[in-house]
mmCIF file of C-alpha atoms and ligand atoms in Angstrom:
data_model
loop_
_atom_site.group_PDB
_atom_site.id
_atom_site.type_symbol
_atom_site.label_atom_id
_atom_site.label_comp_id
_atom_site.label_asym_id
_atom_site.label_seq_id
_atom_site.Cartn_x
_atom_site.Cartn_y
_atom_site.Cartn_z
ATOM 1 C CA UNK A 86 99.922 59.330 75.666
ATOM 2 C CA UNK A 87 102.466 58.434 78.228
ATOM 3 C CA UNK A 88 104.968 61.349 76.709
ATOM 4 C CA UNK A 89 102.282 64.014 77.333
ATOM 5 C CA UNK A 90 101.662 62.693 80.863
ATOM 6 C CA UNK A 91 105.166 62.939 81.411
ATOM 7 C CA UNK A 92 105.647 66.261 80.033
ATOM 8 C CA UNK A 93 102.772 67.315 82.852
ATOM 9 C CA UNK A 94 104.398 65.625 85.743
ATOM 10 C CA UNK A 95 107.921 67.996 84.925
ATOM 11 C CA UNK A 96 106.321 71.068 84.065
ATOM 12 C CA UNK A 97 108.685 73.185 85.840
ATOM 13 C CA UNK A 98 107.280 74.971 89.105
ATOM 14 C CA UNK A 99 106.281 78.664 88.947
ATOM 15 C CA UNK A 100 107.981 79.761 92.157
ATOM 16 C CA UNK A 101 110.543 81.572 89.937
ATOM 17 C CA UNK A 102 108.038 83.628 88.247
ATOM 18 C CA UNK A 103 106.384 84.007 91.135
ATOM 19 C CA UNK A 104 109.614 85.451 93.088
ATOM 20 C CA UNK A 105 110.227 87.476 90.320
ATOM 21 C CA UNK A 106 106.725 89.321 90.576
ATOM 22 C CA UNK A 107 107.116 89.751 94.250
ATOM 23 C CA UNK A 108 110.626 91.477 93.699
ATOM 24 C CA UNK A 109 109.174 93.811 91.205
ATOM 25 C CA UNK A 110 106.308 95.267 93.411
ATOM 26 C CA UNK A 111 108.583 95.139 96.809
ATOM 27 C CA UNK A 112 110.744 97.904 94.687
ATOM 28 C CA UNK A 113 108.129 99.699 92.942
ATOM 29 C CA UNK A 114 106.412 102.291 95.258
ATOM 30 C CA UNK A 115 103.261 101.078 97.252
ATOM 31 C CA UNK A 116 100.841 103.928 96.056
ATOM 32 C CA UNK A 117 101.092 106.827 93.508
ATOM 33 C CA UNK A 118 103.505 109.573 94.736
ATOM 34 C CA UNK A 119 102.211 112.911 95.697
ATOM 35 C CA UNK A 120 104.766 115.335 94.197
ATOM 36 C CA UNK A 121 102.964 117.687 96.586
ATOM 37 C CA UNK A 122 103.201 115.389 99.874
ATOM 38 C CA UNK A 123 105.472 116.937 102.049
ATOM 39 C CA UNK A 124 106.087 113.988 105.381
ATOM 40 C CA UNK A 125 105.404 115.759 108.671
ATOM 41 C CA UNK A 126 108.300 113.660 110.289
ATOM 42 C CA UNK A 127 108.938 114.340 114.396
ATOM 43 C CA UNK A 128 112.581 113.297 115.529
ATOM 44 C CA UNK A 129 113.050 112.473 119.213
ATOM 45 C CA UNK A 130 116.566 113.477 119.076
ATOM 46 C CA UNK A 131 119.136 113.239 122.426
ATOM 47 C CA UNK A 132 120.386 116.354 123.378
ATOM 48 C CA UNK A 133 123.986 115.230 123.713
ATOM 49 C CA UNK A 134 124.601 113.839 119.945
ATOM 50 C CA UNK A 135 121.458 114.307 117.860
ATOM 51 C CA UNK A 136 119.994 117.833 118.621
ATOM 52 C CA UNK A 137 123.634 118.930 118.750
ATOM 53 C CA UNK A 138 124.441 117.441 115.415
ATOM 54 C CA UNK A 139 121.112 119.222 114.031
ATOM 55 C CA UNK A 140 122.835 122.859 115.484
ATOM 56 C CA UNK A 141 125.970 122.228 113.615
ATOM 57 C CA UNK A 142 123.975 121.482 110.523
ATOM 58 C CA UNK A 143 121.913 124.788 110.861
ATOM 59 C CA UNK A 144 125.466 126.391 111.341
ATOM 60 C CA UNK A 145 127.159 124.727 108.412
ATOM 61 C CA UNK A 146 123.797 125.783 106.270
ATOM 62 C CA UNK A 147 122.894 122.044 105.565
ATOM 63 C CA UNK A 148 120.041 121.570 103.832
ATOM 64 C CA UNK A 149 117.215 119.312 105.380
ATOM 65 C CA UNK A 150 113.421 119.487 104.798
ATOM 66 C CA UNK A 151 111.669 122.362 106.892
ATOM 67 C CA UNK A 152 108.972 119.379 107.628
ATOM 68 C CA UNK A 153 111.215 117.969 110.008
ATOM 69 C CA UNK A 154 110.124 118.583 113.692
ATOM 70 C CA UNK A 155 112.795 118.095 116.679
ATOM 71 C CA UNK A 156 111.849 117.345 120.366
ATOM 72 C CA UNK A 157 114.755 117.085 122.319
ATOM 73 C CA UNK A 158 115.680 114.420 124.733
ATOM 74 C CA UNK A 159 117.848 114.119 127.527
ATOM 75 C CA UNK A 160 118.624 110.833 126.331
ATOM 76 C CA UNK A 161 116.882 108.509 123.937
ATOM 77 C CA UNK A 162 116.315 105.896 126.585
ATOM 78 C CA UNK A 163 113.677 108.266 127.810
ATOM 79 C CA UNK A 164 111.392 107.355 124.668
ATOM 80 C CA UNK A 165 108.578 104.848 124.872
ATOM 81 C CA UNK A 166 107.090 102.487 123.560
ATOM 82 C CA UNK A 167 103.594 104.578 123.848
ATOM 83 C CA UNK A 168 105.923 107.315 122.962
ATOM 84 C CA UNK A 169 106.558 106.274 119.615
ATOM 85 C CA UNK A 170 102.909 104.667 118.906
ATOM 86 C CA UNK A 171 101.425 107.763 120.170
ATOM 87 C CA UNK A 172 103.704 110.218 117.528
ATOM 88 C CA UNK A 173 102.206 107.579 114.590
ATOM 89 C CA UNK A 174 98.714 108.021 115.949
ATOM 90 C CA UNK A 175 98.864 111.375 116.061
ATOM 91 C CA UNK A 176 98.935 111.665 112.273
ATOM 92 C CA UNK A 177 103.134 112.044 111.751
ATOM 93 C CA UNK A 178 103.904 110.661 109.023
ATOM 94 C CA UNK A 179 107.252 109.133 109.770
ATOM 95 C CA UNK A 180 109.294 109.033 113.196
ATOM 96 C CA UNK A 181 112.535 108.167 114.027
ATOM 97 C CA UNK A 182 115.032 108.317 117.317
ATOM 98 C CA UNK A 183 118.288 109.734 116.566
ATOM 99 C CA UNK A 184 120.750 108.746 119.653
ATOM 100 C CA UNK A 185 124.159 108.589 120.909
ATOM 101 C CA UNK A 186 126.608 106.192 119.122
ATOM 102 C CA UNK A 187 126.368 102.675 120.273
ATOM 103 C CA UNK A 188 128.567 102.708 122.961
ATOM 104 C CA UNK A 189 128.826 106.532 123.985
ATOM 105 C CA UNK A 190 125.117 107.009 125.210
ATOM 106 C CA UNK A 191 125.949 109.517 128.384
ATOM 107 C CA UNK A 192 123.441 106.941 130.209
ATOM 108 C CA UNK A 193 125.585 103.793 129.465
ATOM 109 C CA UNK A 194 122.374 101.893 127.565
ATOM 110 C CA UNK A 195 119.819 104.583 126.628
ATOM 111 C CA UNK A 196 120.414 104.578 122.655
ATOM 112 C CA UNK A 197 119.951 100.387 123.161
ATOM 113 C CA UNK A 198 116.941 100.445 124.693
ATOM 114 C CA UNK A 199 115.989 102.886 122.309
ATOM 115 C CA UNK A 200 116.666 100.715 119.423
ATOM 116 C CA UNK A 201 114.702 97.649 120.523
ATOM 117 C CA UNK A 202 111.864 99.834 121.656
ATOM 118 C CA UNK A 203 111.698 100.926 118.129
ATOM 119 C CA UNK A 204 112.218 97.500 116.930
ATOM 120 C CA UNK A 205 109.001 96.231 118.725
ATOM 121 C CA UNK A 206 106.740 99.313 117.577
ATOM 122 C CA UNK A 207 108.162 98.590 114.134
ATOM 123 C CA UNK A 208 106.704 95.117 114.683
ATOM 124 C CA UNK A 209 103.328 96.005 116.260
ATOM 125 C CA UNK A 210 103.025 98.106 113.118
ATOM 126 C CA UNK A 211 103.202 95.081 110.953
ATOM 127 C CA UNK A 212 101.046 93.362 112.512
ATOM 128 C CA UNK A 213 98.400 95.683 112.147
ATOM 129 C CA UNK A 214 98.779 95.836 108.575
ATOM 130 C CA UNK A 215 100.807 99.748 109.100
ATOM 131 C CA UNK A 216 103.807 100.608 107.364
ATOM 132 C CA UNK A 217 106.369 99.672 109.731
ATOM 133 C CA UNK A 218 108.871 101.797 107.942
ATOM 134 C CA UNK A 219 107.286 104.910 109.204
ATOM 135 C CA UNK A 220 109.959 104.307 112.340
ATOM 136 C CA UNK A 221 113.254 104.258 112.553
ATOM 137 C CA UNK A 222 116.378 104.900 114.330
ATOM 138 C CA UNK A 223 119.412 106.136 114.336
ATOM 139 C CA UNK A 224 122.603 107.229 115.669
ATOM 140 C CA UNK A 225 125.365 109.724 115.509
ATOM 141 C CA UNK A 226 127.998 111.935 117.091
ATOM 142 C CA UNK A 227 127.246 115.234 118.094
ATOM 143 C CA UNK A 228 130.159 116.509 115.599
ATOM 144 C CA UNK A 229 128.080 114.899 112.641
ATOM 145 C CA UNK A 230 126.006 117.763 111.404
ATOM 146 C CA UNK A 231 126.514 116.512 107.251
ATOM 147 C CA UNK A 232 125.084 113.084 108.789
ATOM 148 C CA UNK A 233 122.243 114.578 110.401
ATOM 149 C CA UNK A 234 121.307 116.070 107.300
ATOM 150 C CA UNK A 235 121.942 113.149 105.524
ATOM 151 C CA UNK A 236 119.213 111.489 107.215
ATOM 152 C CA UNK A 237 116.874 114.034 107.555
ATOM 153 C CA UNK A 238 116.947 114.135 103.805
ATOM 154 C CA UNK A 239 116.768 110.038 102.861
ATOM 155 C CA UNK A 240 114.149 109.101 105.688
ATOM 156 C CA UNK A 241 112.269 111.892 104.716
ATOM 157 C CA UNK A 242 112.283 110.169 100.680
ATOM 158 C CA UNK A 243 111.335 106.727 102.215
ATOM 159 C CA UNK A 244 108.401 108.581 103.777
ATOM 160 C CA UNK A 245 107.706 110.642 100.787
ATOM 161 C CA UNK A 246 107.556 107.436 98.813
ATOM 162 C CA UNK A 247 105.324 105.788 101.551
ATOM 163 C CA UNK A 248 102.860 108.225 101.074
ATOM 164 C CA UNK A 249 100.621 110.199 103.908
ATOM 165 C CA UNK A 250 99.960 108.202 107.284
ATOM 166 C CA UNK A 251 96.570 107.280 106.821
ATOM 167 C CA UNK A 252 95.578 108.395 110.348
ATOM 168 C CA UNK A 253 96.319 112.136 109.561
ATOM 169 C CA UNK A 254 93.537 114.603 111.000
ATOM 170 C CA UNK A 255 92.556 117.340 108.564
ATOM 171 C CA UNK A 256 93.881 120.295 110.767
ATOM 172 C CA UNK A 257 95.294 118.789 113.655
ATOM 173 C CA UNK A 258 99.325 119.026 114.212
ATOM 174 C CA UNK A 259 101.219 115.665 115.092
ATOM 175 C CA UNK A 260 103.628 117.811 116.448
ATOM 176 C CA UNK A 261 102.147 119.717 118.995
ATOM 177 C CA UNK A 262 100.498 116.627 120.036
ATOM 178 C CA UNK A 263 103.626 114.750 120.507
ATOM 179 C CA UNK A 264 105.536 117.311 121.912
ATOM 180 C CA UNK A 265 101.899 118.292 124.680
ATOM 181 C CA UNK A 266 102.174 114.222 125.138
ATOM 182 C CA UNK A 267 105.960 113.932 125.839
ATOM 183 C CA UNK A 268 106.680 117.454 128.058
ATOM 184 C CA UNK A 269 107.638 115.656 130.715
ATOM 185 C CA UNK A 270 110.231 113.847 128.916
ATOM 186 C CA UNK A 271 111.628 116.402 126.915
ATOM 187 C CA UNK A 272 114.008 119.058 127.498
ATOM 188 C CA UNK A 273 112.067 122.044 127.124
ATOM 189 C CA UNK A 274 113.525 125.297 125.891
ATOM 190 C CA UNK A 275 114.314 127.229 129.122
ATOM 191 C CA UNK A 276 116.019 124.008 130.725
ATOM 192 C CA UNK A 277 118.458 123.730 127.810
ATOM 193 C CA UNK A 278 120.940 125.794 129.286
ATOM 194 C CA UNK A 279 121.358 123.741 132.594
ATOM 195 C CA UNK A 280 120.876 120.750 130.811
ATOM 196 C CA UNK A 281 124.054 121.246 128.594
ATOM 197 C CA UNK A 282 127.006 119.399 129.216
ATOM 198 C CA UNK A 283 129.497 121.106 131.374
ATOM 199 C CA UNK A 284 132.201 121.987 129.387
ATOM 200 C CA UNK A 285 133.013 125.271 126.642
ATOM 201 C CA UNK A 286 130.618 124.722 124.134
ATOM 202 C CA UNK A 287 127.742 127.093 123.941
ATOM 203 C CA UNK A 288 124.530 125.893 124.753
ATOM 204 C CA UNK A 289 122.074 125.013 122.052
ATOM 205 C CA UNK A 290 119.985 127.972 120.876
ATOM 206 C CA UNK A 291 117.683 126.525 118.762
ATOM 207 C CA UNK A 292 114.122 125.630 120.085
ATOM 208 C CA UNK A 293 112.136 122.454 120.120
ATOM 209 C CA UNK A 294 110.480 123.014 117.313
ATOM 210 C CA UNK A 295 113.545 124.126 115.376
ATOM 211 C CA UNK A 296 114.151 123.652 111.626
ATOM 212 C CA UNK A 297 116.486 123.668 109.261
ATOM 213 C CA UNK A 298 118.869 126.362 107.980
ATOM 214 C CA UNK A 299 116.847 128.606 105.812
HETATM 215 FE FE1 FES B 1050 122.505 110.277 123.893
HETATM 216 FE FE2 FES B 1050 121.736 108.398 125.644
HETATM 217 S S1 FES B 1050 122.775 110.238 126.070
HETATM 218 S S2 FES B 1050 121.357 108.507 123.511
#
C-alpha cells in the first residue's frame, strides 16, 4: 500500500510532454496553406536605401513576388503608428518598413523610430489576438538589390504560411487605400526627381506602385 502511494507522489510531471506538444504546433503552420494565396504585402520603403535597393533589383532582374506593393518614403521615420495599423486594416496581408542601415538613416534616427513603432504595432497585434508577424522591419543599403529581393521573397513565405489577413474586403485594394491614406507622407511620383539625393546617380524611375522585374 505504502509502495503504490509512493509511486503516485513521484510520478514524474508532464511539463516535458507538454513542452514538447507546444514546440510541435509553434512549427507546424497555423492553418491549411492555400497553394493559391498569393500575400498582398505593401512595403513602406525609404527612398534613400530601400526603394533604391528595389531599382537595382529590377535592374539586376531579381526575382521578387509581383504581389509586393512599394510606397516610397522620404524616410522611414515618417511612418506611423496609425500608419502601419491602418495598412493591416485595410486588408494587406503582411507589411513591413524597409529603412536605412542602423546608423546611416539621412535623418540621424528615422529607421529607429521606425523600428520601435513597428515593435509596438507588433504588440497591439498580439494583444488583440492578430498575427503579429504580419509586420516587420527591416533595413538595408541602397547598393543591396540581392537583399531586397531576399526579403521580398522570405517575408512574403512567412505571410504565405500565415494565411490571408482575415480583415480582407472582397474587392477592395489595401494598396490604394494605404497609399490614398499616406499621400502626404509619401514621395509621390512627380516629386521623385527633386527628392533624389544630389549627386550622379539617376533618379529612380520606377513608380509607387512598382513591381518586380518581369
Ligand atoms: Fe532612410 Fe531615414 S533616410 S530610413
Amino acid at each position: 500500500m505504502a509502495d503504490e502511494t509512493n509511486a503516485a507522489v513521484e510520478a514524474p510531471p508532464q511539463e516535458a510532454t507538454v513542452d514538447a506538444d507546444a514546440t510541435a504546433v509553434e512549427q507546424e503552420p497555423r492553418r491549411p496553406v492555400d497553394p493559391d494565396f498569393e500575400p498582398e504585402i505593401i512595403v513602406f520603403a525609404c527612398h534613400y536605401c530601400a526603394y533604391a535597393a528595389a531599382d537595382l533589383a529590377g535592374s539586376l532582374r531579381l526575382q521578387y513576388p509581383a504581389t509586393i506593393r512599394i510606397i516610397k518614403l522620404p524616410c522611414t521615420g515618417k511612418l506611423e503608428v496609425i500608419h502601419l495599423l491602418h495598412a493591416i486594416e485595410s486588408g494587406a496581408d503582411g507589411v513591413y518598413a524597409a529603412g536605412c542601415m542602423e546608423g546611416e538613416c539621412h535623418f540621424l534616427k528615422g529607421n529607429l523610430w521606425a523600428r520601435k513603432r513597428v515593435a509596438l504595432v507588433k504588440g497591439l497585434l498580439a494583444e488583440v489576438g492578430a498575427d503579429p508577424e504580419r509586420i516587420e522591419m527591416y533595413n538595408m543599403s541602397s547598393a543591396d538589390g540581392p537583399e531586397f529581393a531576399r526579403v521580398a521573397n522570405e517575408f512574403t513565405e512567412r505571410i504565405r504560411l500565415l494565411g490571408p489577413n482575415p480583415l480582407r474586403r472582397h474587392g477592395v485594394s489595401p494598396h490604394s487605400l494605404v497609399r490614398d491614406a499616406v499621400k502626404h507622407i509619401a514621395i509621390a511620383d512627380e516629386a521623385a526627381d527633386s527628392a533624389a539625393p544630389p549627386d550622379d546617380t539617376p533618379p529612380p524611375v520606377a513608380t509607387s506602385e512598382k513591381g518586380p522585374a518581369e
